[in-house]
PDB file of C-alpha atoms in Angstrom:
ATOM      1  CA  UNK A   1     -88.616  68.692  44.814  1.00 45.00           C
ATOM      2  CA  UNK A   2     -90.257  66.709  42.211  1.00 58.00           C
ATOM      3  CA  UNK A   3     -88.389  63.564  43.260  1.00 58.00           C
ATOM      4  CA  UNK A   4     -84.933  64.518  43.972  1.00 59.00           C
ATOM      5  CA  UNK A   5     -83.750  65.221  46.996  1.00 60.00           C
ATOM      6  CA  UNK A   6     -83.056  68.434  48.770  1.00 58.00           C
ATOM      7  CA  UNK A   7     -79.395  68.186  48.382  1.00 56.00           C
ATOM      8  CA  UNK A   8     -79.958  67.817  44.904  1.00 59.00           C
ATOM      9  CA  UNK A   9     -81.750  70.803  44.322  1.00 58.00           C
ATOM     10  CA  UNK A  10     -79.323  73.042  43.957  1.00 56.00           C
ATOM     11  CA  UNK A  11     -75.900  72.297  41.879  1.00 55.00           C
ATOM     12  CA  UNK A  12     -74.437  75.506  43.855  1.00 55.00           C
ATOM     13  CA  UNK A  13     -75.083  74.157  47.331  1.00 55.00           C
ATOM     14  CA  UNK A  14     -73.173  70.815  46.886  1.00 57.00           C
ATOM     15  CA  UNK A  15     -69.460  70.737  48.464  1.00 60.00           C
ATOM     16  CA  UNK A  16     -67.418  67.368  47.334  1.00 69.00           C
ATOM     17  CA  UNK A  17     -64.173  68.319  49.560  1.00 74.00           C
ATOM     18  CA  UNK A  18     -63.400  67.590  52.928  1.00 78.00           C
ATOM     19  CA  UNK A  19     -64.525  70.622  55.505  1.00 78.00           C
ATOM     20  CA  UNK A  20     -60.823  70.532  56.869  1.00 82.00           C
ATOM     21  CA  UNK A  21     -60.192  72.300  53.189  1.00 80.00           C
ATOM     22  CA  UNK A  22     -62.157  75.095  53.711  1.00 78.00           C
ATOM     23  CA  UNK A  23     -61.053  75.839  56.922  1.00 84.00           C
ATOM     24  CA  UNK A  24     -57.301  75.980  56.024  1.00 82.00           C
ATOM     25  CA  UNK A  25     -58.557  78.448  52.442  1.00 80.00           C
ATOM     26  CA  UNK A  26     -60.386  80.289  55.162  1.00 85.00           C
ATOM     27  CA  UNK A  27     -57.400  82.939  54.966  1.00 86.00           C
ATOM     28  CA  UNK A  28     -57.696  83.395  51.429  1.00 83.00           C
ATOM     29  CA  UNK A  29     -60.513  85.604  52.206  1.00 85.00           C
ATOM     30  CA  UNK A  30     -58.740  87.202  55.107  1.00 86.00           C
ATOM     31  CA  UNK A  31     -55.062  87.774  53.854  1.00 86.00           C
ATOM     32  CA  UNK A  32     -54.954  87.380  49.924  1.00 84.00           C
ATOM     33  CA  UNK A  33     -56.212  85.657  47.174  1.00 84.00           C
ATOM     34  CA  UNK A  34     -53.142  83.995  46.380  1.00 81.00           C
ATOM     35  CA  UNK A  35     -52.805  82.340  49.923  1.00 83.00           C
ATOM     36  CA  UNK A  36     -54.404  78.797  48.777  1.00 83.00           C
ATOM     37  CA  UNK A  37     -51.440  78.788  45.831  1.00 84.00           C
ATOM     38  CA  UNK A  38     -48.955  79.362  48.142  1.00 86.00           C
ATOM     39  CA  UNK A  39     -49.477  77.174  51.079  1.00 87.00           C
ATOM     40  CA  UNK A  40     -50.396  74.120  48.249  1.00 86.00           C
ATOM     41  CA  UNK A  41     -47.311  74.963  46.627  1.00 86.00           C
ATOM     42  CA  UNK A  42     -45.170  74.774  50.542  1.00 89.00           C
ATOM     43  CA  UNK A  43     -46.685  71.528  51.330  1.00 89.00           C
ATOM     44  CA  UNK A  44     -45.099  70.015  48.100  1.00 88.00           C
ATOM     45  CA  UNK A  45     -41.890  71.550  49.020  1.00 89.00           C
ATOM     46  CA  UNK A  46     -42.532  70.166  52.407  1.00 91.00           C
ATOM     47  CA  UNK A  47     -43.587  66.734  50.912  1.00 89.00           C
ATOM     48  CA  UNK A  48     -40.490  66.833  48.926  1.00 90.00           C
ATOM     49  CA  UNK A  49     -38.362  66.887  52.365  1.00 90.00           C
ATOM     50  CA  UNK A  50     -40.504  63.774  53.730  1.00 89.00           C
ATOM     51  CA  UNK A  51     -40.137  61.948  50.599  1.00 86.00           C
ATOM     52  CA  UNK A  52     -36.261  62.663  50.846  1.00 87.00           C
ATOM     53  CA  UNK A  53     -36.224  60.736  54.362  1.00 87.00           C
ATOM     54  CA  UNK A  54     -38.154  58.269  53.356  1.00 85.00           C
ATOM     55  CA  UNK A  55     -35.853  57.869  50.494  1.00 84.00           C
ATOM     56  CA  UNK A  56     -32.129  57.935  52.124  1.00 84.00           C
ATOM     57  CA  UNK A  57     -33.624  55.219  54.447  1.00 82.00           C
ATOM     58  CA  UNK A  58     -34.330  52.824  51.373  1.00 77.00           C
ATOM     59  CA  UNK A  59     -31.573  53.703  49.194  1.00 75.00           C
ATOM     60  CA  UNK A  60     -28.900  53.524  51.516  1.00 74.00           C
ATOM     61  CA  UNK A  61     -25.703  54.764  50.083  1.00 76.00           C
ATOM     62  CA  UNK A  62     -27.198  55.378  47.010  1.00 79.00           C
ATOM     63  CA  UNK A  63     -27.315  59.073  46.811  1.00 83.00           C
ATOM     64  CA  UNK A  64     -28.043  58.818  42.820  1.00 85.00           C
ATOM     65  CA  UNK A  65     -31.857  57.135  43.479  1.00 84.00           C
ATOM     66  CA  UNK A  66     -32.526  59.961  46.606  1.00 85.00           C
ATOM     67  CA  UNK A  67     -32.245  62.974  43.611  1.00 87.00           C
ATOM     68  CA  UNK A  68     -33.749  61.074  40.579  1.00 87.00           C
ATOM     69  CA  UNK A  69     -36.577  60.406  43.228  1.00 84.00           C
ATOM     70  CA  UNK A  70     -36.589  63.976  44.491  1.00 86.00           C
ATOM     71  CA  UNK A  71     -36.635  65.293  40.682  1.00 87.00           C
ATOM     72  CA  UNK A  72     -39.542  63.109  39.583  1.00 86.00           C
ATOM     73  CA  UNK A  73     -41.220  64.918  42.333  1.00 85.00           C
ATOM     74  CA  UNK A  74     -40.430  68.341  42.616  1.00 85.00           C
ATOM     75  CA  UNK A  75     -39.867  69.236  38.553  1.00 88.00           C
ATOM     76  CA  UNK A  76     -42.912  66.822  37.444  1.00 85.00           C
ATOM     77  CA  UNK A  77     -44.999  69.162  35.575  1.00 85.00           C
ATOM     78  CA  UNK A  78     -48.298  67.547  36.543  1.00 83.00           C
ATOM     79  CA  UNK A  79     -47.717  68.169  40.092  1.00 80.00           C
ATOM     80  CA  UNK A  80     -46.632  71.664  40.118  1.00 75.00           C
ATOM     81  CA  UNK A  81     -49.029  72.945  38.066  1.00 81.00           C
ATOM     82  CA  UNK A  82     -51.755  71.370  39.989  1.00 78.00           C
ATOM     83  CA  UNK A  83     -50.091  72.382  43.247  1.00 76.00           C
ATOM     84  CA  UNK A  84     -50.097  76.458  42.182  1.00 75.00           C
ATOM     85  CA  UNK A  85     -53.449  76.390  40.570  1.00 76.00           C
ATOM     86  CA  UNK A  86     -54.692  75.728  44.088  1.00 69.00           C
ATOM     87  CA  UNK A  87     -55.693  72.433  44.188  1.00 77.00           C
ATOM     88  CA  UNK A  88     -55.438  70.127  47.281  1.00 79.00           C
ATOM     89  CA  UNK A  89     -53.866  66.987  46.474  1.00 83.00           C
ATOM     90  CA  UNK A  90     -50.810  68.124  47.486  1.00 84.00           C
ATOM     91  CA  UNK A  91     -52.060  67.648  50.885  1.00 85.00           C
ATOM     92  CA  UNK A  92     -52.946  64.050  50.391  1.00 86.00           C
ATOM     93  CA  UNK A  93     -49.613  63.698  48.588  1.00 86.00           C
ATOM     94  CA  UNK A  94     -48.220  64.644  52.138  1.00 89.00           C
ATOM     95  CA  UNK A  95     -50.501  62.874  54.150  1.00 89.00           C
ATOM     96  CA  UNK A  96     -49.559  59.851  52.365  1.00 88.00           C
ATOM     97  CA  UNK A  97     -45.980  60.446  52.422  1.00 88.00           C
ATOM     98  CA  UNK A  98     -45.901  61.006  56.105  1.00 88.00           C
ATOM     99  CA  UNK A  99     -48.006  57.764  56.475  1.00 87.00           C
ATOM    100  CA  UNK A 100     -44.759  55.967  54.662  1.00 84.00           C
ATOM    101  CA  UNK A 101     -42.588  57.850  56.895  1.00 87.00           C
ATOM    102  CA  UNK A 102     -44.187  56.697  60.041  1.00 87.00           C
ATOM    103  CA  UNK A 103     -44.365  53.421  59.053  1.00 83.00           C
ATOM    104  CA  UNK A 104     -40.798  52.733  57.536  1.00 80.00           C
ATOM    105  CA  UNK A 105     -38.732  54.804  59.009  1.00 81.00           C
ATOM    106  CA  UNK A 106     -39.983  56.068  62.569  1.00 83.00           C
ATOM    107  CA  UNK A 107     -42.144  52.499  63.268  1.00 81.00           C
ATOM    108  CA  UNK A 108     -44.969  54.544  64.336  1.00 85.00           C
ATOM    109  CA  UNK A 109     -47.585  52.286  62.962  1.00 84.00           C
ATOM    110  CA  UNK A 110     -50.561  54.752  65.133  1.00 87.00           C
ATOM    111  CA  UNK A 111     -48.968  57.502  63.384  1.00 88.00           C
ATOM    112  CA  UNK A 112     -49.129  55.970  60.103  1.00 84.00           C
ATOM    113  CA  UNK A 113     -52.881  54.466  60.883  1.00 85.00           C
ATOM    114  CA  UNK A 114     -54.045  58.065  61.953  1.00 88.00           C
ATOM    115  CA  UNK A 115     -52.320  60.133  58.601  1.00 87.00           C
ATOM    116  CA  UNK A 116     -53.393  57.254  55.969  1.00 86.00           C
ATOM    117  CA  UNK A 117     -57.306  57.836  57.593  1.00 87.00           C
ATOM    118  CA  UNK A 118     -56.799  61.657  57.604  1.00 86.00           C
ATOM    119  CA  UNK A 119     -55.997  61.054  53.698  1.00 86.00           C
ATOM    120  CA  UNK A 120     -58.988  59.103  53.428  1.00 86.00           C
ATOM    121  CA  UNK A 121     -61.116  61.534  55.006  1.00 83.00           C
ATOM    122  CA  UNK A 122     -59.493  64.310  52.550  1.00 81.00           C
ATOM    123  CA  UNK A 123     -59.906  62.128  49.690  1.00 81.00           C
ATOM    124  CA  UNK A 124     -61.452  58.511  49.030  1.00 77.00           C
ATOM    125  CA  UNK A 125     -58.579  57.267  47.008  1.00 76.00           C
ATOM    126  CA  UNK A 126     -55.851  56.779  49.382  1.00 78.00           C
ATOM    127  CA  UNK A 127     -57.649  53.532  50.901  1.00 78.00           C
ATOM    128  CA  UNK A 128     -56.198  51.766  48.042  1.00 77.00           C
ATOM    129  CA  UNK A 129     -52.432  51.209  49.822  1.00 79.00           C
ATOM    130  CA  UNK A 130     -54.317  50.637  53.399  1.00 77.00           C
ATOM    131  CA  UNK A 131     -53.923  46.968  52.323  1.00 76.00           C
ATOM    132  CA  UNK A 132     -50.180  47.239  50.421  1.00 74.00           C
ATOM    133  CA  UNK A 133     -49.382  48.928  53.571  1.00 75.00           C
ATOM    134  CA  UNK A 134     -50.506  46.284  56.122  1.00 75.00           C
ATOM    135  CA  UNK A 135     -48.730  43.501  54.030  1.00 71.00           C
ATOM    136  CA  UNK A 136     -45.614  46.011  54.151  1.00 73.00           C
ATOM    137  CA  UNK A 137     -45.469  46.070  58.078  1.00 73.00           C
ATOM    138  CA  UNK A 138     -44.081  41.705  57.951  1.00 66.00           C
ATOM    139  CA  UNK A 139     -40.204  41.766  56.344  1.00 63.00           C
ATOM    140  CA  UNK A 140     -40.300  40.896  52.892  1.00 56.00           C
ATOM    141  CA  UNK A 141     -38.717  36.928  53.856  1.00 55.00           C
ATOM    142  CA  UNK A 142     -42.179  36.248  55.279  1.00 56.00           C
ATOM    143  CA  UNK A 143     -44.405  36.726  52.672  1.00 53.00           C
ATOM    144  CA  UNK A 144     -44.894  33.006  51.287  1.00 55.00           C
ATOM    145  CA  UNK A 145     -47.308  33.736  48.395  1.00 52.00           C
ATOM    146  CA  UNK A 146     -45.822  35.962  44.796  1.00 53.00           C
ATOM    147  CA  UNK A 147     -49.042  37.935  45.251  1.00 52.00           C
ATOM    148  CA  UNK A 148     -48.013  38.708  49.173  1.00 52.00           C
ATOM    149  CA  UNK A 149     -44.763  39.599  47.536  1.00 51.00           C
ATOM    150  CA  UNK A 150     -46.183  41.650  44.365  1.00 51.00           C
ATOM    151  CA  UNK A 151     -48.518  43.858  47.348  1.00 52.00           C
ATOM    152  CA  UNK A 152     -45.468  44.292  49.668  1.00 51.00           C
ATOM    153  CA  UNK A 153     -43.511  45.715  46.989  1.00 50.00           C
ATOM    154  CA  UNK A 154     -46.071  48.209  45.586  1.00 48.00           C
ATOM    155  CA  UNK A 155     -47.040  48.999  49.072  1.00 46.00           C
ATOM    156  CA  UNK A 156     -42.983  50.319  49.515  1.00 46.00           C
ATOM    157  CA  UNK A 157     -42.789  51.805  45.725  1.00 45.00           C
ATOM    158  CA  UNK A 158     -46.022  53.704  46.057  1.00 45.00           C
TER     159      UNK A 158
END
């Protein structure tokens, strides 16, 4: 192997993405080719309908904020196109969106826990609100320090 490992011995053998991808693709091979575009593409629709709960329960009766969020989403060019070229950050988009649900709108703080560590395990980035969203579980009255108050905030504005 002339010093490198045997991982590293072969570019084509190395797989980056979480197994739990492959397994869901799996019908790609079975069904059509176009099955990985379609389901990415659903899940954004179906994030779209967990980021409108999440939403109407912080706007109130603000109905102008729920469709200026849901447009930023669904009509942001960067996320469709990624979405139908068949990528799979849509599901972490979910996963994290259902994490906010759980946590500020059902209270389901295991719930929450369990989808912000199934984002992890998709994708490494998501750990970044673990900490935004542990400071958001206190009300906002409690936090005594502006930094408290800067990570409470971002951990609700995502």
């Amino acid at each position: 192997y002339e010093g490198r490992t045997p991982l590293l011995q072969a570019d084509a053998t190395r797989y980056r993405y979480s197994p739990l991808l492959a397994y869901i693709l799996l019908p790609n091979i079975w069904l059509h080719k176009a099955w990985g575009k379609l389901l990415f593409s659903g899940l954004d629709l179906v994030a779209a309908f967990v980021l409108r709960a999440w939403l109407e329960r912080y706007a109130g009766d603000d109905p102008t904020t729920v469709k200026v969020g849901l447009c930023l989403w669904l009509f942001n060019p960067f996320c469709f196109t990624i979405s139908t070229r068949g990528s799979g950050e849509s599901v972490v988009v979910l996963l994290i969106y259902g994490c906010f649900w759980a946590l500020h709108v059902q209270r389901r703080i295991p719930l929450a826990g369990c989808l912000l560590g199934l984002a992890v395990h998709w994708r490494l980035y998501p750990v970044i609100f673990g900490l935004p969203l542990a400071l958001s579980l206190g009300p906002p009255g409690r936090c005594r320090w502006p930094w408290q108050r800067l990570l409470h905030s971002g951990g609700l504005l995502f």
